[in-house]
């Protein structure tokens, strides 16, 4: 499955790296992070969208609904 998650509070490459570092702890297949969003491809049997959102929250950022 592929999803794009909008993220609030990101303003620089440090923010991008912080989010990327947390999401990479999960078993994702493909990951692209830029200021304001993360595009993630993952296996739903291994990782859920909630797991990804939790990782973003752990990095200190807010999901935009």
Coordinates of C-alpha atoms in Angstrom, one line a residue:
X1 CA 0.0 0.0 0.0
X2 CA 1.2 3.5 -0.7
X3 CA 0.1 6.6 1.3
X4 CA 0.9 10.3 1.5
X5 CA 0.7 11.8 5.0
X6 CA 0.6 15.6 5.4
X7 CA 2.6 16.8 8.4
X8 CA 2.4 20.0 10.2
X9 CA 5.3 21.7 12.0
X10 CA 8.1 20.8 9.6
X11 CA 10.3 23.7 8.3
X12 CA 13.7 22.4 7.4
X13 CA 15.9 19.5 6.4
X14 CA 16.5 18.7 10.1
X15 CA 12.7 18.1 10.4
X16 CA 12.8 15.9 7.3
X17 CA 15.6 13.8 8.8
X18 CA 13.9 13.4 12.1
X19 CA 10.7 12.1 10.5
X20 CA 12.6 9.9 8.1
X21 CA 14.6 8.4 11.0
X22 CA 11.5 7.4 13.0
X23 CA 9.6 6.0 10.0
X24 CA 12.7 4.0 8.9
X25 CA 12.5 2.1 12.2
X26 CA 9.4 0.5 10.8
X27 CA 9.5 -2.2 8.0
X28 CA 8.6 0.1 5.1
X29 CA 9.4 -0.7 1.5
X30 CA 9.8 2.9 0.1
X31 CA 10.0 6.2 1.9
X32 CA 10.2 9.8 0.6
X33 CA 10.0 12.7 3.1
X34 CA 10.0 16.3 2.3
X35 CA 8.9 19.4 4.3
X36 CA 5.2 19.0 5.0
X37 CA 4.7 15.4 3.9
X38 CA 5.8 11.8 3.9
X39 CA 5.1 9.4 1.0
X40 CA 5.3 5.8 2.3
X41 CA 5.0 2.5 0.6
X42 CA 4.5 -0.4 3.0
X43 CA 3.1 -4.0 3.5
X44 CA -0.1 -3.8 5.4
X45 CA 0.6 -7.2 6.9
X46 CA 3.7 -5.8 8.6
X47 CA 3.0 -2.1 9.2
X48 CA -0.2 -0.1 9.6
X49 CA -0.9 3.5 8.7
X50 CA -1.4 4.1 12.4
X51 CA 2.1 2.8 13.1
X52 CA 3.5 5.4 10.6
X53 CA 1.4 8.2 12.1
X54 CA 2.7 7.2 15.6
X55 CA 6.3 7.3 14.3
X56 CA 5.7 10.8 13.0
X57 CA 4.2 11.9 16.3
X58 CA 7.3 10.4 18.1
X59 CA 9.5 12.6 15.9
X60 CA 7.5 15.5 17.4
X61 CA 5.3 16.5 14.5
X62 CA 1.5 16.6 13.9
X63 CA -0.5 14.9 11.3
X64 CA -2.7 17.2 9.2
X65 CA -6.2 15.6 8.7

